[in-house]
Coordinates of C-alpha atoms in Angstrom, one line a residue:
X61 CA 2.9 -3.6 -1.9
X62 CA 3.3 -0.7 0.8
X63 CA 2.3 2.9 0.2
X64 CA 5.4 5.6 -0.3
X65 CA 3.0 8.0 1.0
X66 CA 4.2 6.3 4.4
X67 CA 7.2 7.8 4.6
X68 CA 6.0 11.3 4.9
X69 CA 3.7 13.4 6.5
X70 CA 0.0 14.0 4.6
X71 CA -1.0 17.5 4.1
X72 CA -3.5 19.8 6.1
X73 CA -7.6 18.7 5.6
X74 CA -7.1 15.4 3.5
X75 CA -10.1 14.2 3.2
X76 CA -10.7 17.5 1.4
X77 CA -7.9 17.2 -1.0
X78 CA -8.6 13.7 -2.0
X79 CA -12.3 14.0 -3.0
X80 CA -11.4 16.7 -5.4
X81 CA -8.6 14.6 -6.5
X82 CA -10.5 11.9 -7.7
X83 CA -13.0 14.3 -9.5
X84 CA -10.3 15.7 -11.8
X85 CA -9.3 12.4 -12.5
X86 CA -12.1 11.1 -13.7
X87 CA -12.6 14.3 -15.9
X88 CA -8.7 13.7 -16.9
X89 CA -10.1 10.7 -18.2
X90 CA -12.9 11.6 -19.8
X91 CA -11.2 14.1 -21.6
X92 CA -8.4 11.9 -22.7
X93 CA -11.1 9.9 -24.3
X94 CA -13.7 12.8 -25.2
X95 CA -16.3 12.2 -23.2
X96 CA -18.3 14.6 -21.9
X97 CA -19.8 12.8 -19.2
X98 CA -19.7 9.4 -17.4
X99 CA -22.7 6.9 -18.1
X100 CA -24.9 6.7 -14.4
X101 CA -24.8 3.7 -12.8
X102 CA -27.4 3.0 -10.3
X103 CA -25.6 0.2 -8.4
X104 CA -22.6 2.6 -7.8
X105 CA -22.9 3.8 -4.7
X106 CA -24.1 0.0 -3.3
X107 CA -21.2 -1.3 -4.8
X108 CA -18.9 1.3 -2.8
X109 CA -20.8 0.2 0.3
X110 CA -19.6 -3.0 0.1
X111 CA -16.0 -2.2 -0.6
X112 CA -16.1 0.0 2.4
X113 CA -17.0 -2.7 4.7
X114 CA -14.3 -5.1 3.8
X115 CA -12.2 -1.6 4.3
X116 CA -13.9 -1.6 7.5
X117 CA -13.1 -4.9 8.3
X118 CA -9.4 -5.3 7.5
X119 CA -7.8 -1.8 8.4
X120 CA -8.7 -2.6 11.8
X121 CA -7.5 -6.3 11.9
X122 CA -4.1 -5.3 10.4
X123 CA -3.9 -2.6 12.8
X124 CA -4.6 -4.7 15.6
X125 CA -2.2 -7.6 14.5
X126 CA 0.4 -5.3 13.5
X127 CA 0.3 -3.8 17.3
X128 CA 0.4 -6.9 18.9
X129 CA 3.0 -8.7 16.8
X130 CA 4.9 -5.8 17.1
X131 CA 4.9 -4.5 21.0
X132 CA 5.3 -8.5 20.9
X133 CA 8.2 -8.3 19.2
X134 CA 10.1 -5.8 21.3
X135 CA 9.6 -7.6 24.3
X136 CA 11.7 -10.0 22.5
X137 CA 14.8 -8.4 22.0
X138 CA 16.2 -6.8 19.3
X139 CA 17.5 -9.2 17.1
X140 CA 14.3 -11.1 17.3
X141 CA 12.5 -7.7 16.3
X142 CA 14.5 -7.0 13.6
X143 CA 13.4 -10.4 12.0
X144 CA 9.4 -10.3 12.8
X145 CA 10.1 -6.9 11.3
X146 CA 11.6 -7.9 7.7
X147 CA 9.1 -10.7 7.9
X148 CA 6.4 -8.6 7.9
X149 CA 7.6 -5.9 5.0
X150 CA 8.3 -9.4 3.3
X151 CA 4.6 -10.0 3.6
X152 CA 3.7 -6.5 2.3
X153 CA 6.3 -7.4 -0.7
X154 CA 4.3 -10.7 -2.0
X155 CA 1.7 -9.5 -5.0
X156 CA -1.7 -9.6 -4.0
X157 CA -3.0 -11.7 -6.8
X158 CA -0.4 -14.1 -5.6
X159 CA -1.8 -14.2 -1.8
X160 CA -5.8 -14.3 -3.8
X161 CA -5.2 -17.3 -5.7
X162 CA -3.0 -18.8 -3.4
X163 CA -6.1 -18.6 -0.8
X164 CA -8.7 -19.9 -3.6
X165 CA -6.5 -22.6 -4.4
X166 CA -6.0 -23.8 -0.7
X167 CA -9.1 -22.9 0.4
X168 CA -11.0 -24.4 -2.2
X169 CA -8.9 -26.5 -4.3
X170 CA -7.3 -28.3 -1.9
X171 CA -9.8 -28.3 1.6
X172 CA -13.0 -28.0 -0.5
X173 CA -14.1 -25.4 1.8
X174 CA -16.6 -22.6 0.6
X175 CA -16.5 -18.8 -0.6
X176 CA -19.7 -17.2 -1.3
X177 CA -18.5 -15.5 -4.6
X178 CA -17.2 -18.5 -6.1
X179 CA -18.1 -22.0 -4.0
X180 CA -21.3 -21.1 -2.0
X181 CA -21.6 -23.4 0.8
X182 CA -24.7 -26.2 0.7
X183 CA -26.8 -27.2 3.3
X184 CA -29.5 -29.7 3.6
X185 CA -32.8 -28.7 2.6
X186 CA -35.0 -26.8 5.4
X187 CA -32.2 -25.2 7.2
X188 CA -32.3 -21.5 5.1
X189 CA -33.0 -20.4 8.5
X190 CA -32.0 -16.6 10.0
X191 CA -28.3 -18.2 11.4
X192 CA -27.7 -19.6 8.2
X193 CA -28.1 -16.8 6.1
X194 CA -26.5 -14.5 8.8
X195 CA -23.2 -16.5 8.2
X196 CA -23.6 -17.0 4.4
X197 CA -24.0 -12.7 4.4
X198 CA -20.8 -12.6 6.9
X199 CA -19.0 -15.3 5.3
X200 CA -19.1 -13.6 1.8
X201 CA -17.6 -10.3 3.1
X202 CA -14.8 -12.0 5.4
X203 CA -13.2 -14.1 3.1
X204 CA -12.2 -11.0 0.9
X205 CA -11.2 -9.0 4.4
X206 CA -9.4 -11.4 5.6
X207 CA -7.2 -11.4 2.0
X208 CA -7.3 -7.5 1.8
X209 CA -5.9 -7.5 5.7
X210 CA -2.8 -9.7 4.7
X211 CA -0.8 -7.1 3.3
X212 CA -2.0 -4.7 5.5
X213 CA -0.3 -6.5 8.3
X214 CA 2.2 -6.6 7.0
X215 CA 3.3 -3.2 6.8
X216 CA 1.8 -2.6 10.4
X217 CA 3.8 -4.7 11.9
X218 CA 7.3 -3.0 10.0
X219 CA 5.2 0.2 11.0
X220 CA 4.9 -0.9 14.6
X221 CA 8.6 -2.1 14.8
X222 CA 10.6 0.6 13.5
X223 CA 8.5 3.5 14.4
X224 CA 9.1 2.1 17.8
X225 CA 12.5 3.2 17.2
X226 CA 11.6 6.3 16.4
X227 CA 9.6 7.7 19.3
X228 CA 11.1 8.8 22.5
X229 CA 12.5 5.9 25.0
X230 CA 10.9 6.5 28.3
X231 CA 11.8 3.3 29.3
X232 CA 14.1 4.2 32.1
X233 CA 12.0 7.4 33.4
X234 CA 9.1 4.8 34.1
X235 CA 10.8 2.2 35.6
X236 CA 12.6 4.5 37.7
X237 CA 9.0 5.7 39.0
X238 CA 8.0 2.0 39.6
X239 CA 5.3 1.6 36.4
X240 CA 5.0 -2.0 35.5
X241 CA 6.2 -3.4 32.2
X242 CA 3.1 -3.8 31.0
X243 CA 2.0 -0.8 31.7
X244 CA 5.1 1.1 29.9
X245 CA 4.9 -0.9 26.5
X246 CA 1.0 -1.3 26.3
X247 CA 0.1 2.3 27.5
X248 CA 2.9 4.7 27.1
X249 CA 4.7 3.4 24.4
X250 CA 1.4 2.8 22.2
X251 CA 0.3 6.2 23.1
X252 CA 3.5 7.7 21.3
X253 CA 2.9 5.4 18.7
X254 CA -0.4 5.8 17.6
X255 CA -0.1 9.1 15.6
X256 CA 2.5 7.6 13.4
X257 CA 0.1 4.7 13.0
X258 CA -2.8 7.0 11.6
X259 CA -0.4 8.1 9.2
X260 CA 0.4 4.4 8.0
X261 CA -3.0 3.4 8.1
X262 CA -3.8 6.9 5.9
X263 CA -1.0 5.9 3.7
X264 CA -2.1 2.4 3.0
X265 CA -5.7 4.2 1.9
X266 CA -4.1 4.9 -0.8
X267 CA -3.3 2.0 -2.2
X268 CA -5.8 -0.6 -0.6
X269 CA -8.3 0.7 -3.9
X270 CA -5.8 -1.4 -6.2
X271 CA -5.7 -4.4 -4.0
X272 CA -9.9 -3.8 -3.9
X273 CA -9.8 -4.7 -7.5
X274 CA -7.5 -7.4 -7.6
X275 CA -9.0 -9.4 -4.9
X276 CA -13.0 -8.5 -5.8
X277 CA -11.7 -9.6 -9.3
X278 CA -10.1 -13.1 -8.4
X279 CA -13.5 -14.1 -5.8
X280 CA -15.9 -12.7 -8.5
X281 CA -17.1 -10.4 -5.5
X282 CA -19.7 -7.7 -6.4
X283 CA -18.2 -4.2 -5.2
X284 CA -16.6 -1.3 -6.0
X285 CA -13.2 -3.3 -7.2
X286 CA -15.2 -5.6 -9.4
X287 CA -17.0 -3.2 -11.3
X288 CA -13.8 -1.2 -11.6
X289 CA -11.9 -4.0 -12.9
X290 CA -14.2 -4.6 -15.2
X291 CA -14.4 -1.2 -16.9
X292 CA -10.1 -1.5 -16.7
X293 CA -10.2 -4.8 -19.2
X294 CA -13.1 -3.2 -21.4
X295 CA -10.7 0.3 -21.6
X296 CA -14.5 1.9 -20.8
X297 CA -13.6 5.6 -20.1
X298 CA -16.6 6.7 -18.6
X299 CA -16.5 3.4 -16.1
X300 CA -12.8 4.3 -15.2
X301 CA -14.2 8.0 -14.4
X302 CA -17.0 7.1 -12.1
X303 CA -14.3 5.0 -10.5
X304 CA -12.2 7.5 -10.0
X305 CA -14.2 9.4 -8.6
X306 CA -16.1 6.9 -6.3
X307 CA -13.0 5.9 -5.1
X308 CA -12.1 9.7 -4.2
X309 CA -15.3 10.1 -2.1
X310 CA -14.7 6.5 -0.4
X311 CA -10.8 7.7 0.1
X312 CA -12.2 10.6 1.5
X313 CA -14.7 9.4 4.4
X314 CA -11.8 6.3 5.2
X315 CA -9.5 9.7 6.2
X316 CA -12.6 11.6 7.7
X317 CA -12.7 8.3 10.3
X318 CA -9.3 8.0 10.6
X319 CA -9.1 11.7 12.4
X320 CA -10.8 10.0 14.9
X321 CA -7.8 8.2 16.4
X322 CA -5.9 9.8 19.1
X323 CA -2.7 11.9 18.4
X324 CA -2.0 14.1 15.9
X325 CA 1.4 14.8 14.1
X326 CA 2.0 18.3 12.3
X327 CA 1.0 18.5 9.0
X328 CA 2.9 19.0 6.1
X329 CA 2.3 21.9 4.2
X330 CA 2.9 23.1 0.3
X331 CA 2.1 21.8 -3.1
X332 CA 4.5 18.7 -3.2
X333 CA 2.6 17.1 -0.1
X334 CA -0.9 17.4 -1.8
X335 CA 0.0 16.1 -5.1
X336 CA 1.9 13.3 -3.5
X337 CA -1.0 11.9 -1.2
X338 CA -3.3 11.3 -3.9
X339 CA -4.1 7.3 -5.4
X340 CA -1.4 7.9 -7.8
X341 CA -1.2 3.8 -8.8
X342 CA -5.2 3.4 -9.1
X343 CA -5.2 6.5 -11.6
X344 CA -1.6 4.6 -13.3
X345 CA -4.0 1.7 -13.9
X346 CA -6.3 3.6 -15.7
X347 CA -4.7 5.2 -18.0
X348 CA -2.4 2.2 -18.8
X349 CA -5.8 1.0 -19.5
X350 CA -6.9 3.5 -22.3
X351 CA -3.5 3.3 -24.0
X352 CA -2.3 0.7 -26.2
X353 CA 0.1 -1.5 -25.2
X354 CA 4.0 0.0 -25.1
X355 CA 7.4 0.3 -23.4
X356 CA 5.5 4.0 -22.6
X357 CA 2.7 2.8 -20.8
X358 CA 4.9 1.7 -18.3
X359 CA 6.8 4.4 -18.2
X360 CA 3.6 6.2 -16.4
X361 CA 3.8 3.6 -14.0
X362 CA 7.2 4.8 -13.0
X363 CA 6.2 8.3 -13.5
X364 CA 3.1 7.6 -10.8
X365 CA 6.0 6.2 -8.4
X366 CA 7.9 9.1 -8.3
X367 CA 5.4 11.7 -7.7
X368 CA 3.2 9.2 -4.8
X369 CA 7.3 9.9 -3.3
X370 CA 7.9 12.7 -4.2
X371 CA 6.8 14.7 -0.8
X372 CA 8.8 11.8 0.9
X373 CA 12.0 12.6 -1.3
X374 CA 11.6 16.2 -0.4
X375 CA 10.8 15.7 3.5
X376 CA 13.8 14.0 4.1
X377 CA 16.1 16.2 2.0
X378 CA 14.7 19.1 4.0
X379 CA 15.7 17.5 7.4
X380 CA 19.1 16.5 5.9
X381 CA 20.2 19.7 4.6
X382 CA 19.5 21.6 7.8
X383 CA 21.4 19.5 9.8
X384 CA 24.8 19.9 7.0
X385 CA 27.6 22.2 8.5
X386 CA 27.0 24.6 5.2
X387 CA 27.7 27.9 7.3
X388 CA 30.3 26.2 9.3
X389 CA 32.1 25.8 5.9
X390 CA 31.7 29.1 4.9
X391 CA 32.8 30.8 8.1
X392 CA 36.0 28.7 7.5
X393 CA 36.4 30.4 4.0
X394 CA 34.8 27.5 1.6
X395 CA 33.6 29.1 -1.8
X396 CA 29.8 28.1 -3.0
X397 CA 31.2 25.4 -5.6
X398 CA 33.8 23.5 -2.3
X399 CA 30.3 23.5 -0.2
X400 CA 28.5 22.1 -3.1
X401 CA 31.3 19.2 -3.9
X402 CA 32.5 18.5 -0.5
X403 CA 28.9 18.7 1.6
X404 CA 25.9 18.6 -0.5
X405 CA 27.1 16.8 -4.1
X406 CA 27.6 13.6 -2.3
X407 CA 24.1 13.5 -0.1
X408 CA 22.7 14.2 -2.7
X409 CA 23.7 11.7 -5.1
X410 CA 23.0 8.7 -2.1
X411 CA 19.7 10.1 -1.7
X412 CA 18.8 10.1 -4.9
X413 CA 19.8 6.4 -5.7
X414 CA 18.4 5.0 -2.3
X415 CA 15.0 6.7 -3.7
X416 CA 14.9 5.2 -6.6
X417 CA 15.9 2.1 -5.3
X418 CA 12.5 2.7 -3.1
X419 CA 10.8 3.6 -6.1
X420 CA 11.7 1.1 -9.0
X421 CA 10.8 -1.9 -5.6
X422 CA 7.3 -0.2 -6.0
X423 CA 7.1 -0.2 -9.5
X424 CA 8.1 -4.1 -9.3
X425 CA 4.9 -4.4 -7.1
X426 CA 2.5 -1.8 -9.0
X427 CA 3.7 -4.2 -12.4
X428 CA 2.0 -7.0 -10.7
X429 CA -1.4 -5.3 -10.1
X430 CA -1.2 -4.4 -13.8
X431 CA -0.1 -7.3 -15.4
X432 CA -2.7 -9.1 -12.9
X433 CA -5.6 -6.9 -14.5
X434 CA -4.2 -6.1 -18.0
X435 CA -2.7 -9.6 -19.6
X436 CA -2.0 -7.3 -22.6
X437 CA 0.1 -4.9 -21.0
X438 CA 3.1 -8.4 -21.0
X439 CA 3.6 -8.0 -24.1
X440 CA 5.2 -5.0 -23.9
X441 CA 7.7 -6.4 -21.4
X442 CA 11.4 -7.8 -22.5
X443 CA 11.4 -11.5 -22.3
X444 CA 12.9 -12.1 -19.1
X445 CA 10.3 -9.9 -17.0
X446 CA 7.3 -11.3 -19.3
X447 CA 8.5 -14.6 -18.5
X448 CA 8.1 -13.4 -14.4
X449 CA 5.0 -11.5 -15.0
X450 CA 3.1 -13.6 -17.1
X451 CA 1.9 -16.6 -14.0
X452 CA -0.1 -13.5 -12.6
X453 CA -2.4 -12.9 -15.8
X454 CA -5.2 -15.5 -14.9
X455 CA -7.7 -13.7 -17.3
X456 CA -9.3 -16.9 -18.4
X457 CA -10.8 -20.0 -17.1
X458 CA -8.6 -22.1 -18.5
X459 CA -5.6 -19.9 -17.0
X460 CA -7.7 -20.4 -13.8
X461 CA -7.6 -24.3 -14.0
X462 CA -4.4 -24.4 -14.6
X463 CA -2.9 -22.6 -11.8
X464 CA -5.3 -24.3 -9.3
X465 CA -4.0 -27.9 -10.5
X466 CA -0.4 -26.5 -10.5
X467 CA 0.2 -23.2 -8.6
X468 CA 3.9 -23.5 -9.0
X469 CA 4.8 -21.2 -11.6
X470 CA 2.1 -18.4 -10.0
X471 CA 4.4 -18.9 -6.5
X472 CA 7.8 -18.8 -7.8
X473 CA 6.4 -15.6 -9.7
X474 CA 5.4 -13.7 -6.9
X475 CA 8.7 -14.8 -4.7
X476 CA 11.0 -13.9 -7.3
X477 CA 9.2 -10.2 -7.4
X478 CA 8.6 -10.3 -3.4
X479 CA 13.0 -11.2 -3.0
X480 CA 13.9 -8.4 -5.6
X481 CA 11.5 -5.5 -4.3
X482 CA 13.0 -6.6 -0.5
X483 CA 16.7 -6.8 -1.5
X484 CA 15.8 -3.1 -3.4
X485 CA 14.5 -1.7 -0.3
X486 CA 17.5 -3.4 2.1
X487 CA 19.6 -0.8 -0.7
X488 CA 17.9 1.6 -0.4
X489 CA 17.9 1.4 3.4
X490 CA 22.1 0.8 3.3
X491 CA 22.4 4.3 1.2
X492 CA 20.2 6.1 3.0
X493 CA 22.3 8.9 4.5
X494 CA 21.8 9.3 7.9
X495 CA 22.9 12.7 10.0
X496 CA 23.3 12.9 14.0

């Protein structure tokens, strides 16, 4: 799953905008539920620590694989670009508890091989030495990094790709002042690139919470997601609150450290870009959590979707109408209602369905995570899509066993989801209107 925050600017200051955020969320919640307050936990804070690690750990690795892949890629040719470049938004397509299991069941099921949350590894007796528990310390918070940095990559390396596109081609200026090759694709061209990165990596922020709690969930890792995924299945309200707002103060120091990158791109400004850059899915999760189970509930899941793209939506249709020939029409004598048929009407309408193309391929994805975390929430689904979703809901041991001695039905699960949100976003890409 990518972020739809990606495909527009974020607004002025925000890490300020998303700590707040998260504390009217969680007293959203506890209102919904009549709380007053949420119950204090003292390992809150310790847990958030060591979500923020992983965090650590895997924004930087998909940012550095995405990079290399990518400038990789270009030196490739095109065609060859435009593959490694669906490859990797097919990679950000595949559900995370798809990639999770997939990983205990090779990992483990098949190799034998440890993970500290679930398979500890043994060593002979005497060897607890400083080295060893050094890597069984290291080996406990990589395994879930290395998972969380998957579809991270992913959309780096789509990022990398066709943001490329985007920035100016100095190309020809360089070589015509005798820089080396090297020099103009690893230097120049990653300079230009590297604010539109920050805004992708601030973008994926957003939604790396949700794979947090699928992936601490599945390897029985002791963080922020784990806790929080716990207090999703039990419907606790004031759990879900202190979440939410955890996970606003955490959102909020990842985008204080991301400032820290070089370049800077104008901000957006106005309402519609601050209520769009906010963890619209993780706060879809929770209240799908305190509701019953009904064709409603995930109706807020589509809801969420539209308004985490809603500044995109309204970016783009800003750019697009400046650049139609409106007063042209109307020097030539067009009336109001011509100009609205003729030049706006039918923009419109493509842009319209190539966003909701985008949007109902991210609801396919955000379906996943719940069904993933709330088995119940199936139920509510016709029988062809309950029949799709239901492989991910591994809620029980049993469910566990089974889809370690037979992953087939969790694989063809997440591929079918993976090939419809891609041929939805190939639409989507096809209607797009596009203006010289």
């Amino acid at each position: 799953m990518i972020s739809l925050q990606s495909f527009s600017l974020p607004p002025r200051w925000l890490p300020l905008r998303l700590l707040p955020g998260g504390m009217i969320a969680a007293g959203a919640v506890l209102l919904l539920r009549r709380h007053t307050s949420a119950a204090p936990s003292a390992d809150i804070w310790a847990r958030c620590g060591s979500s923020l690690v992983m965090l650590a750990i895997a924004l930087p690795l998909a940012l550095c694989i995405g990079v290399f892949v990518g400038l990789l890629a270009r030196q490739m040719g095109p065609r060859m670009e435009r593959f490694i470049a669906l490859l990797g938004r097919a990679l950000a397509f595949v559900p995370v508890v798809v990639l999770v299991w997939g990983f205990i069941g090779g990992w483990i099921g098949r190799m034998g091989w440890p993970v500290e949350s679930l398979m500890p590894a043994q060593f002979p007796d005497g060897q607890d030495s400083r080295q060893v528990l050094l890597a069984h310390a290291l080996w406990e918070y990589l395994a879930p990094s290395l998972i969380l940095a998957l579809p991270l990559c992913g959309e780096m390396i789509h990022a990398v790709i066709m943001e490329g596109r985007a920035v100016l081609d100095l190309d020809f200026s360089l070589r015509a002042r005798g820089v080396p090759k090297s020099s103009r694709l690893w230097l120049h061209h990653l300079s230009q690139l590297l604010p539109l990165l920050r805004v992708h990596l601030q973008a994926l922020c957003l939604v790396a919470p949700v794979y947090l709690i699928v992936i601490e969930d599945a390897l029985h890792f002791m963080g922020w997601g784990g806790r929080m995924a716990q207090s999703l299945r039990a419907a606790d309200a004031p759990g879900i609150a202190l979440g939410f707002a955890s996970a606003g103060a955490m959102l909020a120091l990842l985008g204080t450290c991301l400032h820290l990158l070089p370049g800077r791109l104008k901000s957006a400004d106005g309402f519609v870009a601050t209520l769009a850059w906010q963890p619209w899915l993780l706060w879809a999760l929770g209240i799908l959590a305190l509701l019953p189970a009904s064709f409603f509930s995930w109706a807020i899941l589509w809801t969420a979707m539209l308004l985490s793209g809603s500044a995109s939506w309204h970016q783009a249709w800003n750019r697009i109408e400046a650049k139609l020939p409106i007063d042209a029409a109307r020097v030539c004598g067009a009336t109001d209602s011509m100009i609205w048929r003729s030049h706006i009407a039918f923009i419109l309408f493509r842009m319209l369905t190539a966003w909701l193309c985008t949007v109902l391929a991210h609801t396919l994805l955000g379906m996943a995570a719940a069904c993933a975390l709330l088995p119940r929430l199936i139920d509510a689904l016709s029988a062809p899509l309950a029949n799709i979703y239901r492989p991910l809901a591994i809620a029980s041991a049993q469910s566990a066993m089974q889809t370690l001695v037979d992953p087939t039905a969790l694989l063809q699960s997440g591929a079918c989801i993976a090939l419809a949100a891609l041929c939805l976003i190939q639409v989507s890409r096809i209607l797009q209107p596009r203006l010289s």
